[in-house]
Amino acid sequence: MKKIKLIQQISSEGVVAVLRGDTPEEVVEMADQAIAGGIKVIEVTMTVPFALRAIEELAKRYSSTAQDAAKYAIIGVGTALDPETARAAILSGAEFVVGPSLNPKTVELCNRYRVPVMPGCMTIQEIQTALELGVDIVKLFPGNLYSPAMIKAIKGPLPQANIMPTGGVSLSNLGEWIQAGAVAVGIGSDLTSEAVKTRNYSLVADKAAQYIEAYKAAKK
């Protein structure tokens, strides 16, 4: 039941912050600010040095079952290339697993432990394979290679597919993706680049609030 609840929560929140940085401390600060701005689903990528430290710290600070909004967030791992990485992240507190590509062994491991897994797919064949493996949300990646019309094209033969575009989603096109049928969207560098450049991480909270506002407007 926890897996189903998490998938529902991720779908309900609708916006996933995909965080990369030079240190785990930097990523934790970004996550704190994104959560303060209203984005409650945080993906820490394994490209971050000592990424598991960031996941552990965030898992301690936040809970997907917290009643207090300030302490509520869903912490997951991104760029999980293989089942070993996924397992290590799950043991560190990750509640969902995202990969840049479809790795059947990673999906198998996540299904074994009832953890939501979102592999990256580019083609109908990959998406069909992901569904057959038991994937609940497919990450359309890289999203900047497609337009929102791609979701309608996918849902023609595969209406049961839940699609989450990541890469290339911005404030200007988020509404188009949601209205096209995306179950959620992943937001990466656009959320954090200005904050990293200026070392003013409060800008992440400001940008996060803008994304949440855009998402709510698209859902009306």
mmCIF file of C-alpha atoms in Angstrom:
data_model
loop_
_atom_site.group_PDB
_atom_site.id
_atom_site.type_symbol
_atom_site.label_atom_id
_atom_site.label_comp_id
_atom_site.label_asym_id
_atom_site.label_seq_id
_atom_site.Cartn_x
_atom_site.Cartn_y
_atom_site.Cartn_z
ATOM 1 C CA MET A 1 0.000 0.000 0.000
ATOM 2 C CA LYS A 2 2.869 2.410 0.705
ATOM 3 C CA LYS A 3 4.059 2.212 -2.914
ATOM 4 C CA ILE A 4 0.598 3.049 -4.231
ATOM 5 C CA LYS A 5 0.280 5.943 -1.785
ATOM 6 C CA LEU A 6 3.659 7.339 -2.816
ATOM 7 C CA ILE A 7 2.755 7.175 -6.513
ATOM 8 C CA GLN A 8 -0.481 8.988 -5.757
ATOM 9 C CA GLN A 9 1.375 11.615 -3.741
ATOM 10 C CA ILE A 10 3.939 12.200 -6.490
ATOM 11 C CA SER A 11 1.153 12.509 -9.061
ATOM 12 C CA SER A 12 -0.776 14.871 -6.812
ATOM 13 C CA GLU A 13 2.230 17.107 -6.142
ATOM 14 C CA GLY A 14 2.976 17.161 -9.860
ATOM 15 C CA VAL A 15 6.407 18.825 -9.777
ATOM 16 C CA VAL A 16 9.677 17.000 -9.063
ATOM 17 C CA ALA A 17 12.828 18.999 -8.266
ATOM 18 C CA VAL A 18 15.820 17.281 -9.891
ATOM 19 C CA LEU A 19 18.831 18.447 -7.882
ATOM 20 C CA ARG A 20 22.502 18.361 -8.831
ATOM 21 C CA GLY A 21 25.401 20.076 -7.085
ATOM 22 C CA ASP A 22 29.065 19.955 -6.159
ATOM 23 C CA THR A 23 28.574 18.762 -2.574
ATOM 24 C CA PRO A 24 25.875 17.002 -0.553
ATOM 25 C CA GLU A 25 25.616 20.107 1.644
ATOM 26 C CA GLU A 26 24.816 22.251 -1.391
ATOM 27 C CA VAL A 27 22.133 19.836 -2.524
ATOM 28 C CA VAL A 28 20.565 19.694 0.941
ATOM 29 C CA GLU A 29 20.383 23.502 0.947
ATOM 30 C CA MET A 30 18.768 23.467 -2.500
ATOM 31 C CA ALA A 31 16.272 20.867 -1.325
ATOM 32 C CA ASP A 32 15.394 22.866 1.801
ATOM 33 C CA GLN A 33 14.723 25.915 -0.344
ATOM 34 C CA ALA A 34 12.726 23.994 -2.972
ATOM 35 C CA ILE A 35 10.559 22.488 -0.238
ATOM 36 C CA ALA A 36 10.082 25.890 1.383
ATOM 37 C CA GLY A 37 8.925 27.158 -2.017
ATOM 38 C CA GLY A 38 6.327 24.409 -2.292
ATOM 39 C CA ILE A 39 7.967 21.621 -4.301
ATOM 40 C CA LYS A 40 7.524 18.563 -2.128
ATOM 41 C CA VAL A 41 9.102 15.867 -4.322
ATOM 42 C CA ILE A 42 12.905 15.954 -4.345
ATOM 43 C CA GLU A 43 15.157 13.862 -6.584
ATOM 44 C CA VAL A 44 18.844 13.830 -5.591
ATOM 45 C CA THR A 45 20.924 12.651 -8.532
ATOM 46 C CA MET A 46 23.754 10.190 -8.058
ATOM 47 C CA THR A 47 26.014 12.516 -10.044
ATOM 48 C CA VAL A 48 26.377 14.522 -6.818
ATOM 49 C CA PRO A 49 29.589 13.555 -4.977
ATOM 50 C CA PHE A 50 28.595 11.589 -1.853
ATOM 51 C CA ALA A 51 24.956 11.824 -2.939
ATOM 52 C CA LEU A 52 23.871 9.229 -0.395
ATOM 53 C CA ARG A 53 24.828 11.626 2.394
ATOM 54 C CA ALA A 54 22.383 14.174 1.029
ATOM 55 C CA ILE A 55 19.642 11.543 0.753
ATOM 56 C CA GLU A 56 20.273 10.374 4.318
ATOM 57 C CA GLU A 57 20.136 13.920 5.686
ATOM 58 C CA LEU A 58 16.995 14.834 3.793
ATOM 59 C CA ALA A 59 15.290 11.567 4.745
ATOM 60 C CA LYS A 60 15.935 12.454 8.403
ATOM 61 C CA ARG A 61 14.541 15.974 8.008
ATOM 62 C CA TYR A 62 11.449 15.166 5.980
ATOM 63 C CA SER A 63 8.823 12.446 5.848
ATOM 64 C CA SER A 64 6.218 11.555 3.270
ATOM 65 C CA THR A 65 3.859 10.821 6.173
ATOM 66 C CA ALA A 66 4.421 14.091 8.074
ATOM 67 C CA GLN A 67 1.278 16.052 8.896
ATOM 68 C CA ASP A 68 3.294 19.258 9.280
ATOM 69 C CA ALA A 69 3.649 20.781 5.799
ATOM 70 C CA ALA A 70 7.071 22.177 6.694
ATOM 71 C CA LYS A 71 8.337 18.670 7.424
ATOM 72 C CA TYR A 72 6.582 16.909 4.550
ATOM 73 C CA ALA A 73 8.504 15.907 1.428
ATOM 74 C CA ILE A 74 9.175 12.817 -0.643
ATOM 75 C CA ILE A 75 12.889 12.184 -1.102
ATOM 76 C CA GLY A 76 14.133 10.031 -3.961
ATOM 77 C CA VAL A 77 17.225 9.235 -5.982
ATOM 78 C CA GLY A 78 17.964 10.057 -9.612
ATOM 79 C CA THR A 79 20.493 8.841 -12.185
ATOM 80 C CA ALA A 80 20.294 5.326 -10.751
ATOM 81 C CA LEU A 81 22.055 3.364 -13.486
ATOM 82 C CA ASP A 82 21.869 -0.081 -11.933
ATOM 83 C CA PRO A 83 20.193 -2.090 -9.151
ATOM 84 C CA GLU A 84 23.205 -1.767 -6.852
ATOM 85 C CA THR A 85 22.896 2.017 -6.884
ATOM 86 C CA ALA A 86 19.142 1.846 -6.382
ATOM 87 C CA ARG A 87 19.509 -0.507 -3.408
ATOM 88 C CA ALA A 88 22.131 1.703 -1.750
ATOM 89 C CA ALA A 89 19.893 4.736 -2.168
ATOM 90 C CA ILE A 90 16.852 2.924 -0.796
ATOM 91 C CA LEU A 91 18.871 1.905 2.275
ATOM 92 C CA SER A 92 19.855 5.576 2.649
ATOM 93 C CA GLY A 93 16.196 6.614 2.732
ATOM 94 C CA ALA A 94 15.200 7.160 -0.897
ATOM 95 C CA GLU A 95 11.469 6.555 -1.362
ATOM 96 C CA PHE A 96 11.520 6.464 -5.160
ATOM 97 C CA VAL A 97 14.085 5.693 -7.847
ATOM 98 C CA VAL A 98 14.602 7.461 -11.170
ATOM 99 C CA GLY A 99 16.932 6.388 -13.978
ATOM 100 C CA PRO A 100 17.986 8.025 -17.243
ATOM 101 C CA SER A 101 17.253 4.801 -19.122
ATOM 102 C CA LEU A 102 15.318 1.561 -18.791
ATOM 103 C CA ASN A 103 17.324 -0.992 -16.816
ATOM 104 C CA PRO A 104 15.172 -4.114 -16.255
ATOM 105 C CA LYS A 105 17.260 -5.279 -13.282
ATOM 106 C CA THR A 106 16.759 -1.939 -11.538
ATOM 107 C CA VAL A 107 13.015 -2.152 -12.108
ATOM 108 C CA GLU A 108 13.033 -5.727 -10.780
ATOM 109 C CA LEU A 109 14.824 -4.683 -7.598
ATOM 110 C CA CYS A 110 12.492 -1.744 -6.979
ATOM 111 C CA ASN A 111 9.455 -3.949 -7.519
ATOM 112 C CA ARG A 112 10.905 -6.454 -5.056
ATOM 113 C CA TYR A 113 11.029 -3.789 -2.356
ATOM 114 C CA ARG A 114 7.804 -2.074 -3.465
ATOM 115 C CA VAL A 115 9.548 1.203 -4.288
ATOM 116 C CA PRO A 116 8.244 3.399 -7.126
ATOM 117 C CA VAL A 117 10.654 3.399 -10.080
ATOM 118 C CA MET A 118 10.640 5.830 -13.006
ATOM 119 C CA PRO A 119 13.006 4.784 -15.804
ATOM 120 C CA GLY A 120 13.847 7.096 -18.683
ATOM 121 C CA CYS A 121 12.338 6.098 -22.020
ATOM 122 C CA MET A 122 12.377 7.630 -25.497
ATOM 123 C CA THR A 123 10.369 5.246 -27.680
ATOM 124 C CA ILE A 124 7.021 3.471 -27.688
ATOM 125 C CA GLN A 125 8.870 0.148 -27.530
ATOM 126 C CA GLU A 126 10.768 1.203 -24.391
ATOM 127 C CA ILE A 127 7.600 2.496 -22.755
ATOM 128 C CA GLN A 128 5.734 -0.734 -23.559
ATOM 129 C CA THR A 129 8.604 -2.759 -22.091
ATOM 130 C CA ALA A 130 8.588 -0.585 -18.968
ATOM 131 C CA LEU A 131 4.862 -1.174 -18.506
ATOM 132 C CA GLU A 132 5.334 -4.925 -18.930
ATOM 133 C CA LEU A 133 8.015 -4.818 -16.207
ATOM 134 C CA GLY A 134 5.567 -3.165 -13.822
ATOM 135 C CA VAL A 135 6.619 0.489 -14.065
ATOM 136 C CA ASP A 136 3.914 2.909 -12.887
ATOM 137 C CA ILE A 137 5.372 6.223 -14.100
ATOM 138 C CA VAL A 138 7.616 6.490 -17.165
ATOM 139 C CA LYS A 139 10.097 9.352 -17.381
ATOM 140 C CA LEU A 140 10.113 10.844 -20.894
ATOM 141 C CA PHE A 141 13.767 11.783 -21.213
ATOM 142 C CA PRO A 142 15.270 13.932 -22.490
ATOM 143 C CA GLY A 143 12.063 15.940 -22.688
ATOM 144 C CA ASN A 144 13.652 18.772 -24.650
ATOM 145 C CA LEU A 145 13.803 16.502 -27.699
ATOM 146 C CA TYR A 146 9.999 16.430 -27.801
ATOM 147 C CA SER A 147 7.017 18.745 -27.659
ATOM 148 C CA PRO A 148 4.021 18.194 -25.363
ATOM 149 C CA ALA A 149 2.255 16.673 -28.381
ATOM 150 C CA MET A 150 4.428 13.605 -27.822
ATOM 151 C CA ILE A 151 2.261 12.610 -24.862
ATOM 152 C CA LYS A 152 -0.837 12.431 -27.051
ATOM 153 C CA ALA A 153 1.132 10.364 -29.550
ATOM 154 C CA ILE A 154 2.203 7.945 -26.791
ATOM 155 C CA LYS A 155 -1.264 7.689 -25.324
ATOM 156 C CA GLY A 156 -2.723 6.726 -28.689
ATOM 157 C CA PRO A 157 -1.420 3.141 -28.518
ATOM 158 C CA LEU A 158 -0.648 3.225 -24.763
ATOM 159 C CA PRO A 159 -3.441 5.179 -23.003
ATOM 160 C CA GLN A 160 -2.535 3.491 -19.709
ATOM 161 C CA ALA A 161 0.977 4.989 -19.632
ATOM 162 C CA ASN A 162 1.714 7.634 -17.005
ATOM 163 C CA ILE A 163 4.302 10.010 -18.464
ATOM 164 C CA MET A 164 6.626 12.391 -16.608
ATOM 165 C CA PRO A 165 8.691 14.613 -18.960
ATOM 166 C CA THR A 166 12.072 15.677 -17.569
ATOM 167 C CA GLY A 167 14.642 17.877 -19.248
ATOM 168 C CA GLY A 168 13.565 21.014 -21.059
ATOM 169 C CA VAL A 169 10.494 21.671 -18.889
ATOM 170 C CA SER A 170 10.284 25.374 -18.021
ATOM 171 C CA LEU A 171 7.833 27.886 -16.610
ATOM 172 C CA SER A 172 6.852 28.795 -20.158
ATOM 173 C CA ASN A 173 5.886 25.264 -21.228
ATOM 174 C CA LEU A 174 4.935 23.494 -17.985
ATOM 175 C CA GLY A 175 1.256 24.232 -18.553
ATOM 176 C CA GLU A 176 1.402 22.713 -22.033
ATOM 177 C CA TRP A 177 2.924 19.492 -20.694
ATOM 178 C CA ILE A 178 0.325 19.161 -17.931
ATOM 179 C CA GLN A 179 -2.573 19.944 -20.240
ATOM 180 C CA ALA A 180 -1.208 17.394 -22.721
ATOM 181 C CA GLY A 181 -1.595 14.723 -20.038
ATOM 182 C CA ALA A 182 1.715 14.565 -18.142
ATOM 183 C CA VAL A 183 1.179 12.977 -14.733
ATOM 184 C CA ALA A 184 4.042 15.106 -13.347
ATOM 185 C CA VAL A 185 7.078 17.041 -14.590
ATOM 186 C CA GLY A 186 10.734 16.996 -13.580
ATOM 187 C CA ILE A 187 12.467 20.381 -13.193
ATOM 188 C CA GLY A 188 16.263 20.493 -13.271
ATOM 189 C CA SER A 189 18.732 23.285 -13.962
ATOM 190 C CA ASP A 190 16.127 25.991 -14.524
ATOM 191 C CA LEU A 191 15.196 25.697 -10.849
ATOM 192 C CA THR A 192 18.714 26.054 -9.465
ATOM 193 C CA SER A 193 21.080 27.588 -12.037
ATOM 194 C CA GLU A 194 20.661 31.223 -10.970
ATOM 195 C CA ALA A 195 21.000 30.315 -7.290
ATOM 196 C CA VAL A 196 24.194 28.359 -7.941
ATOM 197 C CA LYS A 197 25.634 31.183 -10.021
ATOM 198 C CA THR A 198 24.991 33.803 -7.322
ATOM 199 C CA ARG A 199 25.289 31.513 -4.285
ATOM 200 C CA ASN A 200 21.930 32.902 -3.185
ATOM 201 C CA TYR A 201 19.952 29.721 -2.555
ATOM 202 C CA SER A 202 16.818 31.575 -1.512
ATOM 203 C CA LEU A 203 16.305 32.049 -5.258
ATOM 204 C CA VAL A 204 15.470 28.338 -5.420
ATOM 205 C CA ALA A 205 12.503 28.902 -3.100
ATOM 206 C CA ASP A 206 11.316 31.816 -5.249
ATOM 207 C CA LYS A 207 11.572 29.774 -8.450
ATOM 208 C CA ALA A 208 9.915 26.755 -6.811
ATOM 209 C CA ALA A 209 6.945 28.910 -5.815
ATOM 210 C CA GLN A 210 6.608 30.063 -9.420
ATOM 211 C CA TYR A 211 6.594 26.470 -10.650
ATOM 212 C CA ILE A 212 3.940 25.457 -8.152
ATOM 213 C CA GLU A 213 1.805 28.424 -9.173
ATOM 214 C CA ALA A 214 2.177 27.477 -12.840
ATOM 215 C CA TYR A 215 1.275 23.861 -12.049
ATOM 216 C CA LYS A 216 -1.844 24.844 -10.113
ATOM 217 C CA ALA A 217 -2.931 27.139 -12.932
ATOM 218 C CA ALA A 218 -2.488 24.335 -15.470
ATOM 219 C CA LYS A 219 -4.600 21.959 -13.383
ATOM 220 C CA LYS A 220 -7.591 24.311 -13.128
#
